[in-house]
mmCIF file with all atom_site columns, C-alpha atoms in Angstrom:
data_model
loop_
_atom_site.group_PDB
_atom_site.id
_atom_site.type_symbol
_atom_site.label_atom_id
_atom_site.label_alt_id
_atom_site.label_comp_id
_atom_site.label_asym_id
_atom_site.label_entity_id
_atom_site.label_seq_id
_atom_site.pdbx_PDB_ins_code
_atom_site.Cartn_x
_atom_site.Cartn_y
_atom_site.Cartn_z
_atom_site.occupancy
_atom_site.B_iso_or_equiv
_atom_site.pdbx_formal_charge
_atom_site.auth_seq_id
_atom_site.auth_comp_id
_atom_site.auth_asym_id
_atom_site.auth_atom_id
_atom_site.pdbx_PDB_model_num
ATOM 1   C CA . GLY A 1 1   ? 1.856   -6.897 96.780  1.00 54.00 ? 1   GLY A CA 1
ATOM 2   C CA . ALA A 1 2   ? 3.870   -4.095 98.306  1.00 79.00 ? 2   ALA A CA 1
ATOM 3   C CA . GLY A 1 3   ? 1.100   -1.532 98.527  1.00 92.00 ? 3   GLY A CA 1
ATOM 4   C CA . VAL A 1 4   ? -1.000  -0.292 101.437 1.00 96.00 ? 4   VAL A CA 1
ATOM 5   C CA . SER A 1 5   ? -3.468  -2.960 102.476 1.00 96.00 ? 5   SER A CA 1
ATOM 6   C CA . GLN A 1 6   ? -6.758  -2.274 104.245 1.00 97.00 ? 6   GLN A CA 1
ATOM 7   C CA . SER A 1 7   ? -9.235  -4.685 105.739 1.00 96.00 ? 7   SER A CA 1
ATOM 8   C CA . PRO A 1 8   ? -12.041 -5.370 105.588 1.00 97.00 ? 8   PRO A CA 1
ATOM 9   C CA . SER A 1 9   ? -12.817 -3.924 102.178 1.00 96.00 ? 9   SER A CA 1
ATOM 10  C CA . ASN A 1 10  ? -16.493 -3.659 103.130 1.00 97.00 ? 10  ASN A CA 1
ATOM 11  C CA . LYS A 1 11  ? -18.190 -3.578 106.511 1.00 97.00 ? 11  LYS A CA 1
ATOM 12  C CA . VAL A 1 12  ? -21.906 -3.434 107.207 1.00 97.00 ? 12  VAL A CA 1
ATOM 13  C CA . THR A 1 13  ? -22.993 -3.102 110.808 1.00 96.00 ? 13  THR A CA 1
ATOM 14  C CA . GLU A 1 14  ? -25.894 -1.961 112.912 1.00 96.00 ? 14  GLU A CA 1
ATOM 15  C CA . LYS A 1 15  ? -26.080 1.428  114.539 1.00 96.00 ? 15  LYS A CA 1
ATOM 16  C CA . GLY A 1 16  ? -24.542 1.372  118.012 1.00 97.00 ? 16  GLY A CA 1
ATOM 17  C CA . LYS A 1 17  ? -22.021 -1.379 117.319 1.00 97.00 ? 17  LYS A CA 1
ATOM 18  C CA . ASP A 1 18  ? -18.264 -0.864 117.501 1.00 97.00 ? 18  ASP A CA 1
ATOM 19  C CA . VAL A 1 19  ? -16.103 -1.391 114.398 1.00 98.00 ? 19  VAL A CA 1
ATOM 20  C CA . GLU A 1 20  ? -12.372 -1.828 113.919 1.00 98.00 ? 20  GLU A CA 1
ATOM 21  C CA . LEU A 1 21  ? -10.641 -1.061 110.655 1.00 98.00 ? 21  LEU A CA 1
ATOM 22  C CA . ARG A 1 22  ? -7.135  -2.210 109.851 1.00 97.00 ? 22  ARG A CA 1
ATOM 23  C CA . CYS A 1 23  ? -4.324  -0.724 107.774 1.00 97.00 ? 23  CYS A CA 1
ATOM 24  C CA . ASP A 1 24  ? -1.022  -2.356 106.801 1.00 96.00 ? 24  ASP A CA 1
ATOM 25  C CA . PRO A 1 25  ? 1.303   0.362  105.471 1.00 95.00 ? 25  PRO A CA 1
ATOM 26  C CA . ILE A 1 26  ? 4.130   -0.064 103.027 1.00 94.00 ? 26  ILE A CA 1
ATOM 27  C CA . SER A 1 27  ? 7.162   -1.510 104.775 1.00 91.00 ? 27  SER A CA 1
ATOM 28  C CA . GLY A 1 28  ? 9.616   1.210  105.768 1.00 88.00 ? 28  GLY A CA 1
ATOM 29  C CA . HIS A 1 29  ? 7.059   4.017  105.679 1.00 90.00 ? 29  HIS A CA 1
ATOM 30  C CA . THR A 1 30  ? 7.217   5.929  108.944 1.00 89.00 ? 30  THR A CA 1
ATOM 31  C CA . ALA A 1 31  ? 4.159   8.100  108.376 1.00 90.00 ? 31  ALA A CA 1
ATOM 32  C CA . LEU A 1 32  ? 0.587   6.787  108.352 1.00 94.00 ? 32  LEU A CA 1
ATOM 33  C CA . TYR A 1 33  ? -2.638  8.713  107.782 1.00 94.00 ? 33  TYR A CA 1
ATOM 34  C CA . TRP A 1 34  ? -6.334  7.976  108.110 1.00 97.00 ? 34  TRP A CA 1
ATOM 35  C CA . TYR A 1 35  ? -8.936  9.841  106.069 1.00 96.00 ? 35  TYR A CA 1
ATOM 36  C CA . ARG A 1 36  ? -12.702 9.701  105.744 1.00 96.00 ? 36  ARG A CA 1
ATOM 37  C CA . GLN A 1 37  ? -14.401 10.149 102.380 1.00 94.00 ? 37  GLN A CA 1
ATOM 38  C CA . ARG A 1 38  ? -18.139 10.569 102.239 1.00 92.00 ? 38  ARG A CA 1
ATOM 39  C CA . LEU A 1 39  ? -19.971 9.685  99.027  1.00 87.00 ? 39  LEU A CA 1
ATOM 40  C CA . GLY A 1 40  ? -18.960 12.026 96.230  1.00 80.00 ? 40  GLY A CA 1
ATOM 41  C CA . GLN A 1 41  ? -16.811 14.145 98.526  1.00 83.00 ? 41  GLN A CA 1
ATOM 42  C CA . GLY A 1 42  ? -13.125 14.885 98.987  1.00 86.00 ? 42  GLY A CA 1
ATOM 43  C CA . LEU A 1 43  ? -10.857 13.572 101.734 1.00 91.00 ? 43  LEU A CA 1
ATOM 44  C CA . GLU A 1 44  ? -11.356 14.521 105.367 1.00 91.00 ? 44  GLU A CA 1
ATOM 45  C CA . PHE A 1 45  ? -8.198  14.149 107.490 1.00 91.00 ? 45  PHE A CA 1
ATOM 46  C CA . LEU A 1 46  ? -8.670  12.118 110.675 1.00 95.00 ? 46  LEU A CA 1
ATOM 47  C CA . ILE A 1 47  ? -5.324  11.255 112.285 1.00 95.00 ? 47  ILE A CA 1
ATOM 48  C CA . TYR A 1 48  ? -1.597  11.109 111.486 1.00 92.00 ? 48  TYR A CA 1
ATOM 49  C CA . PHE A 1 49  ? 1.153   8.921  112.954 1.00 92.00 ? 49  PHE A CA 1
ATOM 50  C CA . GLN A 1 50  ? 4.848   9.666  112.458 1.00 88.00 ? 50  GLN A CA 1
ATOM 51  C CA . GLY A 1 51  ? 7.318   7.179  113.901 1.00 84.00 ? 51  GLY A CA 1
ATOM 52  C CA . ASN A 1 52  ? 7.242   7.216  117.694 1.00 83.00 ? 52  ASN A CA 1
ATOM 53  C CA . SER A 1 53  ? 5.970   10.788 117.957 1.00 86.00 ? 53  SER A CA 1
ATOM 54  C CA . ALA A 1 54  ? 2.612   11.586 119.541 1.00 89.00 ? 54  ALA A CA 1
ATOM 55  C CA . PRO A 1 55  ? -0.075  11.240 116.862 1.00 91.00 ? 55  PRO A CA 1
ATOM 56  C CA . ASP A 1 56  ? -1.854  14.261 115.410 1.00 91.00 ? 56  ASP A CA 1
ATOM 57  C CA . LYS A 1 57  ? -5.470  13.572 116.352 1.00 93.00 ? 57  LYS A CA 1
ATOM 58  C CA . SER A 1 58  ? -6.783  16.972 115.337 1.00 91.00 ? 58  SER A CA 1
ATOM 59  C CA . GLY A 1 59  ? -9.106  15.568 112.662 1.00 91.00 ? 59  GLY A CA 1
ATOM 60  C CA . LEU A 1 60  ? -10.984 13.020 114.753 1.00 95.00 ? 60  LEU A CA 1
ATOM 61  C CA . PRO A 1 61  ? -14.645 14.130 114.681 1.00 94.00 ? 61  PRO A CA 1
ATOM 62  C CA . SER A 1 62  ? -15.624 12.875 118.140 1.00 94.00 ? 62  SER A CA 1
ATOM 63  C CA . ASP A 1 63  ? -14.397 10.846 121.094 1.00 95.00 ? 63  ASP A CA 1
ATOM 64  C CA . ARG A 1 64  ? -16.066 7.795  119.545 1.00 97.00 ? 64  ARG A CA 1
ATOM 65  C CA . PHE A 1 65  ? -13.139 7.679  117.121 1.00 97.00 ? 65  PHE A CA 1
ATOM 66  C CA . SER A 1 66  ? -9.706  6.437  118.141 1.00 97.00 ? 66  SER A CA 1
ATOM 67  C CA . ALA A 1 67  ? -6.690  4.963  116.401 1.00 97.00 ? 67  ALA A CA 1
ATOM 68  C CA . GLU A 1 68  ? -3.568  3.107  117.376 1.00 95.00 ? 68  GLU A CA 1
ATOM 69  C CA . ARG A 1 69  ? -0.356  2.215  115.663 1.00 94.00 ? 69  ARG A CA 1
ATOM 70  C CA . THR A 1 70  ? 2.295   -0.156 116.918 1.00 84.00 ? 70  THR A CA 1
ATOM 71  C CA . GLY A 1 71  ? 5.708   1.242  116.015 1.00 80.00 ? 71  GLY A CA 1
ATOM 72  C CA . GLU A 1 72  ? 5.901   1.686  112.274 1.00 80.00 ? 72  GLU A CA 1
ATOM 73  C CA . SER A 1 73  ? 3.575   -1.148 111.388 1.00 89.00 ? 73  SER A CA 1
ATOM 74  C CA . VAL A 1 74  ? -0.120  -1.904 111.458 1.00 95.00 ? 74  VAL A CA 1
ATOM 75  C CA . SER A 1 75  ? -2.695  0.683  112.496 1.00 97.00 ? 75  SER A CA 1
ATOM 76  C CA . THR A 1 76  ? -6.276  0.199  113.613 1.00 97.00 ? 76  THR A CA 1
ATOM 77  C CA . LEU A 1 77  ? -9.044  2.787  113.533 1.00 98.00 ? 77  LEU A CA 1
ATOM 78  C CA . THR A 1 78  ? -11.843 2.108  115.996 1.00 98.00 ? 78  THR A CA 1
ATOM 79  C CA . ILE A 1 79  ? -15.283 3.679  115.903 1.00 98.00 ? 79  ILE A CA 1
ATOM 80  C CA . GLN A 1 80  ? -17.394 3.085  118.980 1.00 98.00 ? 80  GLN A CA 1
ATOM 81  C CA . ARG A 1 81  ? -21.191 3.228  119.138 1.00 97.00 ? 81  ARG A CA 1
ATOM 82  C CA . THR A 1 82  ? -21.441 3.783  115.397 1.00 97.00 ? 82  THR A CA 1
ATOM 83  C CA . GLN A 1 83  ? -23.950 6.256  113.989 1.00 97.00 ? 83  GLN A CA 1
ATOM 84  C CA . GLN A 1 84  ? -25.427 6.407  110.497 1.00 95.00 ? 84  GLN A CA 1
ATOM 85  C CA . GLU A 1 85  ? -23.409 9.553  109.832 1.00 95.00 ? 85  GLU A CA 1
ATOM 86  C CA . ASP A 1 86  ? -20.262 7.425  110.160 1.00 97.00 ? 86  ASP A CA 1
ATOM 87  C CA . SER A 1 87  ? -21.100 5.697  106.866 1.00 97.00 ? 87  SER A CA 1
ATOM 88  C CA . ALA A 1 88  ? -18.246 6.489  104.496 1.00 97.00 ? 88  ALA A CA 1
ATOM 89  C CA . VAL A 1 89  ? -15.099 5.087  102.923 1.00 97.00 ? 89  VAL A CA 1
ATOM 90  C CA . TYR A 1 90  ? -12.179 5.129  105.331 1.00 98.00 ? 90  TYR A CA 1
ATOM 91  C CA . LEU A 1 91  ? -8.849  5.471  103.562 1.00 97.00 ? 91  LEU A CA 1
ATOM 92  C CA . CYS A 1 92  ? -5.402  4.804  104.936 1.00 97.00 ? 92  CYS A CA 1
ATOM 93  C CA . ALA A 1 93  ? -2.202  6.178  103.423 1.00 95.00 ? 93  ALA A CA 1
ATOM 94  C CA . SER A 1 94  ? 1.475   5.875  104.229 1.00 93.00 ? 94  SER A CA 1
ATOM 95  C CA . SER A 1 95  ? 4.541   7.810  103.204 1.00 89.00 ? 95  SER A CA 1
ATOM 96  C CA . PHE A 1 96  ? 8.292   7.421  103.604 1.00 84.00 ? 96  PHE A CA 1
ATOM 97  C CA . THR A 1 97  ? 8.392   10.457 105.873 1.00 74.00 ? 97  THR A CA 1
ATOM 98  C CA . GLY A 1 98  ? 5.923   13.177 106.726 1.00 61.00 ? 98  GLY A CA 1
ATOM 99  C CA . THR A 1 99  ? 4.723   15.015 103.636 1.00 58.00 ? 99  THR A CA 1
ATOM 100 C CA . GLY A 1 100 ? 6.007   18.409 104.687 1.00 57.00 ? 100 GLY A CA 1
ATOM 101 C CA . ARG A 1 101 ? 8.753   17.870 102.127 1.00 62.00 ? 101 ARG A CA 1
ATOM 102 C CA . GLY A 1 102 ? 6.425   16.819 99.340  1.00 67.00 ? 102 GLY A CA 1
ATOM 103 C CA . GLN A 1 103 ? 6.696   13.087 99.923  1.00 78.00 ? 103 GLN A CA 1
ATOM 104 C CA . PRO A 1 104 ? 3.860   11.309 98.097  1.00 85.00 ? 104 PRO A CA 1
ATOM 105 C CA . GLN A 1 105 ? 1.219   9.442  100.018 1.00 89.00 ? 105 GLN A CA 1
ATOM 106 C CA . HIS A 1 106 ? 0.389   5.908  98.968  1.00 93.00 ? 106 HIS A CA 1
ATOM 107 C CA . PHE A 1 107 ? -3.220  4.967  99.557  1.00 95.00 ? 107 PHE A CA 1
ATOM 108 C CA . GLY A 1 108 ? -5.012  1.725  100.196 1.00 96.00 ? 108 GLY A CA 1
ATOM 109 C CA . ASP A 1 109 ? -8.319  1.020  98.482  1.00 95.00 ? 109 ASP A CA 1
ATOM 110 C CA . GLY A 1 110 ? -10.252 1.859  101.627 1.00 96.00 ? 110 GLY A CA 1
ATOM 111 C CA . THR A 1 111 ? -12.873 0.237  103.817 1.00 97.00 ? 111 THR A CA 1
ATOM 112 C CA . ARG A 1 112 ? -16.447 1.007  102.808 1.00 97.00 ? 112 ARG A CA 1
ATOM 113 C CA . LEU A 1 113 ? -18.405 1.276  106.061 1.00 97.00 ? 113 LEU A CA 1
ATOM 114 C CA . SER A 1 114 ? -22.185 1.158  106.028 1.00 97.00 ? 114 SER A CA 1
ATOM 115 C CA . ILE A 1 115 ? -24.185 1.724  109.203 1.00 96.00 ? 115 ILE A CA 1
ATOM 116 C CA . LEU A 1 116 ? -27.738 0.416  109.093 1.00 93.00 ? 116 LEU A CA 1
ATOM 117 C CA . THR B 2 1   ? -11.972 26.062 107.034 1.00 50.00 ? 1   THR B CA 1
ATOM 118 C CA . GLN B 2 2   ? -11.133 24.582 103.629 1.00 57.00 ? 2   GLN B CA 1
ATOM 119 C CA . LEU B 2 3   ? -7.687  25.785 102.658 1.00 78.00 ? 3   LEU B CA 1
ATOM 120 C CA . LEU B 2 4   ? -7.753  24.440 99.116  1.00 90.00 ? 4   LEU B CA 1
ATOM 121 C CA . GLU B 2 5   ? -10.736 25.114 96.861  1.00 93.00 ? 5   GLU B CA 1
ATOM 122 C CA . GLN B 2 6   ? -11.031 23.302 93.562  1.00 95.00 ? 6   GLN B CA 1
ATOM 123 C CA . SER B 2 7   ? -13.106 24.351 90.592  1.00 96.00 ? 7   SER B CA 1
ATOM 124 C CA . PRO B 2 8   ? -15.145 23.209 88.934  1.00 96.00 ? 8   PRO B CA 1
ATOM 125 C CA . GLN B 2 9   ? -16.617 20.656 91.316  1.00 94.00 ? 9   GLN B CA 1
ATOM 126 C CA . PHE B 2 10  ? -17.952 18.586 88.456  1.00 96.00 ? 10  PHE B CA 1
ATOM 127 C CA . LEU B 2 11  ? -17.133 18.504 84.755  1.00 96.00 ? 11  LEU B CA 1
ATOM 128 C CA . SER B 2 12  ? -18.801 16.422 82.072  1.00 97.00 ? 12  SER B CA 1
ATOM 129 C CA . ILE B 2 13  ? -17.245 16.601 78.608  1.00 97.00 ? 13  ILE B CA 1
ATOM 130 C CA . GLN B 2 14  ? -16.962 14.696 75.351  1.00 97.00 ? 14  GLN B CA 1
ATOM 131 C CA . GLU B 2 15  ? -13.913 12.715 74.314  1.00 97.00 ? 15  GLU B CA 1
ATOM 132 C CA . GLY B 2 16  ? -11.369 14.951 72.562  1.00 97.00 ? 16  GLY B CA 1
ATOM 133 C CA . GLU B 2 17  ? -12.199 18.148 74.436  1.00 97.00 ? 17  GLU B CA 1
ATOM 134 C CA . ASN B 2 18  ? -9.692  20.089 76.511  1.00 97.00 ? 18  ASN B CA 1
ATOM 135 C CA . LEU B 2 19  ? -10.249 21.075 80.141  1.00 97.00 ? 19  LEU B CA 1
ATOM 136 C CA . THR B 2 20  ? -8.623  22.859 83.045  1.00 98.00 ? 20  THR B CA 1
ATOM 137 C CA . VAL B 2 21  ? -9.086  22.219 86.747  1.00 98.00 ? 21  VAL B CA 1
ATOM 138 C CA . TYR B 2 22  ? -8.098  24.863 89.268  1.00 97.00 ? 22  TYR B CA 1
ATOM 139 C CA . CYS B 2 23  ? -6.857  24.559 92.825  1.00 96.00 ? 23  CYS B CA 1
ATOM 140 C CA . ASN B 2 24  ? -6.782  27.818 94.782  1.00 95.00 ? 24  ASN B CA 1
ATOM 141 C CA . SER B 2 25  ? -5.813  28.940 98.246  1.00 93.00 ? 25  SER B CA 1
ATOM 142 C CA . SER B 2 26  ? -4.934  32.043 100.214 1.00 91.00 ? 26  SER B CA 1
ATOM 143 C CA . SER B 2 27  ? -2.150  30.068 101.909 1.00 89.00 ? 27  SER B CA 1
ATOM 144 C CA . VAL B 2 28  ? 1.350   29.364 100.651 1.00 90.00 ? 28  VAL B CA 1
ATOM 145 C CA . PHE B 2 29  ? 2.382   25.764 100.147 1.00 91.00 ? 29  PHE B CA 1
ATOM 146 C CA . SER B 2 30  ? 5.907   24.361 100.015 1.00 89.00 ? 30  SER B CA 1
ATOM 147 C CA . SER B 2 31  ? 4.733   21.763 97.526  1.00 89.00 ? 31  SER B CA 1
ATOM 148 C CA . LEU B 2 32  ? 1.553   20.685 95.861  1.00 92.00 ? 32  LEU B CA 1
ATOM 149 C CA . GLN B 2 33  ? 0.477   17.285 94.634  1.00 94.00 ? 33  GLN B CA 1
ATOM 150 C CA . TRP B 2 34  ? -2.244  16.112 92.273  1.00 96.00 ? 34  TRP B CA 1
ATOM 151 C CA . TYR B 2 35  ? -3.964  12.766 92.699  1.00 96.00 ? 35  TYR B CA 1
ATOM 152 C CA . ARG B 2 36  ? -6.553  10.887 90.649  1.00 96.00 ? 36  ARG B CA 1
ATOM 153 C CA . GLN B 2 37  ? -9.029  8.548  92.269  1.00 95.00 ? 37  GLN B CA 1
ATOM 154 C CA . GLU B 2 38  ? -11.089 5.980  90.385  1.00 93.00 ? 38  GLU B CA 1
ATOM 155 C CA . PRO B 2 39  ? -14.234 4.379  91.837  1.00 89.00 ? 39  PRO B CA 1
ATOM 156 C CA . GLY B 2 40  ? -13.515 1.776  94.491  1.00 89.00 ? 40  GLY B CA 1
ATOM 157 C CA . GLU B 2 41  ? -9.851  2.657  94.714  1.00 93.00 ? 41  GLU B CA 1
ATOM 158 C CA . GLY B 2 42  ? -7.635  4.976  96.697  1.00 94.00 ? 42  GLY B CA 1
ATOM 159 C CA . PRO B 2 43  ? -6.138  8.142  95.180  1.00 94.00 ? 43  PRO B CA 1
ATOM 160 C CA . VAL B 2 44  ? -3.000  7.689  93.097  1.00 95.00 ? 44  VAL B CA 1
ATOM 161 C CA . LEU B 2 45  ? -0.328  10.362 92.843  1.00 93.00 ? 45  LEU B CA 1
ATOM 162 C CA . LEU B 2 46  ? 0.021   12.002 89.416  1.00 95.00 ? 46  LEU B CA 1
ATOM 163 C CA . VAL B 2 47  ? 2.626   14.680 90.062  1.00 94.00 ? 47  VAL B CA 1
ATOM 164 C CA . THR B 2 48  ? 4.348   16.813 92.692  1.00 92.00 ? 48  THR B CA 1
ATOM 165 C CA . VAL B 2 49  ? 5.301   20.442 92.022  1.00 92.00 ? 49  VAL B CA 1
ATOM 166 C CA . VAL B 2 50  ? 7.601   22.278 94.386  1.00 89.00 ? 50  VAL B CA 1
ATOM 167 C CA . THR B 2 51  ? 8.826   25.472 92.692  1.00 90.00 ? 51  THR B CA 1
ATOM 168 C CA . GLY B 2 52  ? 6.715   28.585 92.094  1.00 92.00 ? 52  GLY B CA 1
ATOM 169 C CA . GLY B 2 53  ? 5.971   28.860 88.375  1.00 94.00 ? 53  GLY B CA 1
ATOM 170 C CA . GLU B 2 54  ? 6.900   25.247 87.740  1.00 94.00 ? 54  GLU B CA 1
ATOM 171 C CA . VAL B 2 55  ? 5.234   23.458 84.846  1.00 96.00 ? 55  VAL B CA 1
ATOM 172 C CA . LYS B 2 56  ? 5.240   19.682 84.539  1.00 96.00 ? 56  LYS B CA 1
ATOM 173 C CA . LYS B 2 57  ? 3.880   17.601 81.698  1.00 96.00 ? 57  LYS B CA 1
ATOM 174 C CA . LEU B 2 58  ? 2.709   14.038 81.927  1.00 94.00 ? 58  LEU B CA 1
ATOM 175 C CA . LYS B 2 59  ? 1.617   12.946 78.452  1.00 95.00 ? 59  LYS B CA 1
ATOM 176 C CA . ARG B 2 60  ? -1.643  14.873 77.841  1.00 97.00 ? 60  ARG B CA 1
ATOM 177 C CA . LEU B 2 61  ? -1.684  16.361 81.358  1.00 97.00 ? 61  LEU B CA 1
ATOM 178 C CA . THR B 2 62  ? 0.003   19.680 82.147  1.00 97.00 ? 62  THR B CA 1
ATOM 179 C CA . PHE B 2 63  ? 0.396   20.824 85.744  1.00 97.00 ? 63  PHE B CA 1
ATOM 180 C CA . GLN B 2 64  ? 1.346   24.331 86.805  1.00 97.00 ? 64  GLN B CA 1
ATOM 181 C CA . PHE B 2 65  ? 2.244   25.696 90.234  1.00 96.00 ? 65  PHE B CA 1
ATOM 182 C CA . GLY B 2 66  ? 1.504   29.389 90.694  1.00 95.00 ? 66  GLY B CA 1
ATOM 183 C CA . ASP B 2 67  ? 4.359   31.850 91.059  1.00 94.00 ? 67  ASP B CA 1
ATOM 184 C CA . ALA B 2 68  ? 3.314   32.619 94.630  1.00 94.00 ? 68  ALA B CA 1
ATOM 185 C CA . ARG B 2 69  ? 2.815   28.916 95.414  1.00 92.00 ? 69  ARG B CA 1
ATOM 186 C CA . LYS B 2 70  ? -0.795  29.518 96.429  1.00 93.00 ? 70  LYS B CA 1
ATOM 187 C CA . ASP B 2 71  ? -2.532  27.917 93.474  1.00 94.00 ? 71  ASP B CA 1
ATOM 188 C CA . SER B 2 72  ? -2.189  25.266 90.826  1.00 96.00 ? 72  SER B CA 1
ATOM 189 C CA . SER B 2 73  ? -3.898  24.101 87.672  1.00 97.00 ? 73  SER B CA 1
ATOM 190 C CA . LEU B 2 74  ? -4.253  20.858 85.788  1.00 97.00 ? 74  LEU B CA 1
ATOM 191 C CA . HIS B 2 75  ? -4.890  21.006 82.048  1.00 98.00 ? 75  HIS B CA 1
ATOM 192 C CA . ILE B 2 76  ? -5.892  17.928 80.081  1.00 97.00 ? 76  ILE B CA 1
ATOM 193 C CA . THR B 2 77  ? -5.602  17.966 76.315  1.00 97.00 ? 77  THR B CA 1
ATOM 194 C CA . ALA B 2 78  ? -7.837  15.769 74.151  1.00 97.00 ? 78  ALA B CA 1
ATOM 195 C CA . ALA B 2 79  ? -9.541  14.092 77.097  1.00 97.00 ? 79  ALA B CA 1
ATOM 196 C CA . GLN B 2 80  ? -10.240 10.373 76.899  1.00 97.00 ? 80  GLN B CA 1
ATOM 197 C CA . PRO B 2 81  ? -12.783 8.215  78.775  1.00 96.00 ? 81  PRO B CA 1
ATOM 198 C CA . GLY B 2 82  ? -9.864  6.752  80.735  1.00 95.00 ? 82  GLY B CA 1
ATOM 199 C CA . ASP B 2 83  ? -9.326  10.201 82.282  1.00 96.00 ? 83  ASP B CA 1
ATOM 200 C CA . THR B 2 84  ? -12.634 9.881  84.127  1.00 96.00 ? 84  THR B CA 1
ATOM 201 C CA . GLY B 2 85  ? -12.236 10.099 87.891  1.00 95.00 ? 85  GLY B CA 1
ATOM 202 C CA . LEU B 2 86  ? -11.949 12.364 90.911  1.00 95.00 ? 86  LEU B CA 1
ATOM 203 C CA . TYR B 2 87  ? -9.008  14.762 90.754  1.00 97.00 ? 87  TYR B CA 1
ATOM 204 C CA . LEU B 2 88  ? -7.626  15.980 94.051  1.00 96.00 ? 88  LEU B CA 1
ATOM 205 C CA . CYS B 2 89  ? -4.996  18.587 94.722  1.00 95.00 ? 89  CYS B CA 1
ATOM 206 C CA . ALA B 2 90  ? -3.130  18.421 98.024  1.00 93.00 ? 90  ALA B CA 1
ATOM 207 C CA . GLY B 2 91  ? -0.774  20.941 99.560  1.00 90.00 ? 91  GLY B CA 1
ATOM 208 C CA . ALA B 2 92  ? 2.029   20.604 102.054 1.00 87.00 ? 92  ALA B CA 1
ATOM 209 C CA . GLN B 2 93  ? 2.724   23.601 104.273 1.00 81.00 ? 93  GLN B CA 1
ATOM 210 C CA . GLU B 2 94  ? 6.199   24.359 105.613 1.00 75.00 ? 94  GLU B CA 1
ATOM 211 C CA . GLY B 2 95  ? 6.560   23.008 109.120 1.00 71.00 ? 95  GLY B CA 1
ATOM 212 C CA . PHE B 2 96  ? 3.496   20.802 108.864 1.00 71.00 ? 96  PHE B CA 1
ATOM 213 C CA . GLN B 2 97  ? 3.781   17.099 108.205 1.00 69.00 ? 97  GLN B CA 1
ATOM 214 C CA . LYS B 2 98  ? 0.347   16.411 106.772 1.00 76.00 ? 98  LYS B CA 1
ATOM 215 C CA . LEU B 2 99  ? -1.234  17.227 103.437 1.00 83.00 ? 99  LEU B CA 1
ATOM 216 C CA . VAL B 2 100 ? -4.260  19.454 103.050 1.00 86.00 ? 100 VAL B CA 1
ATOM 217 C CA . PHE B 2 101 ? -6.545  18.015 100.395 1.00 90.00 ? 101 PHE B CA 1
ATOM 218 C CA . GLY B 2 102 ? -8.679  20.076 98.071  1.00 92.00 ? 102 GLY B CA 1
ATOM 219 C CA . THR B 2 103 ? -12.417 19.727 97.661  1.00 89.00 ? 103 THR B CA 1
ATOM 220 C CA . GLY B 2 104 ? -12.034 17.594 94.527  1.00 93.00 ? 104 GLY B CA 1
ATOM 221 C CA . THR B 2 105 ? -13.134 17.811 90.892  1.00 96.00 ? 105 THR B CA 1
ATOM 222 C CA . ARG B 2 106 ? -15.152 14.962 89.461  1.00 95.00 ? 106 ARG B CA 1
ATOM 223 C CA . LEU B 2 107 ? -14.470 14.515 85.738  1.00 97.00 ? 107 LEU B CA 1
ATOM 224 C CA . LEU B 2 108 ? -16.625 12.457 83.393  1.00 97.00 ? 108 LEU B CA 1
ATOM 225 C CA . VAL B 2 109 ? -15.408 11.984 79.833  1.00 97.00 ? 109 VAL B CA 1
ATOM 226 C CA . SER B 2 110 ? -17.965 10.418 77.511  1.00 97.00 ? 110 SER B CA 1
ATOM 227 C CA . PRO B 2 111 ? -17.053 8.561  74.300  1.00 95.00 ? 111 PRO B CA 1
#
């Protein structure tokens, strides 16, 4: 399909382990976003990539969280030394350009992360 | 600070009833989007409104952007069980490239 693809769809790991989540955006989309969604809650912005510009990391909750994106392709979100509070669904979205002009965001189905 | 507040947070109604969801802010947005999210899936865009006072209709759903572009509403007529889900508003501010998402309204429509 041509949608945003995230992997894995589910991840269960022990507290203290590192995890890496992957997002494949829609081809041609220059903007990529990561969000966190706790159970029953809305979306919490984490980080935003736009082309080759410096990413907006203002939403990352701690230095245990980091993300990378190679050009306008795949992005990985890494959480080091996971804590139980990190349990959530991590959603990735991409858009044709930044959404300052009302461009829609296209979301993947998320990675459900459970920390034991 | 949550820029976009949605109300109600949760709504449980019977099939055939009408409902309105509100999305309010003290900030001005250049555009506002509404998304619906079903369990186990990512949010899906329903509509984008860009002009103050704009009204858009999508079958039984009516979206309105406030005149001052600070608030929006979503009205559903004759709700159906298929309307069940989490409704999210999201605003784009001039000069900013990321959306601000609302707190969400969880809708349950029972047969």
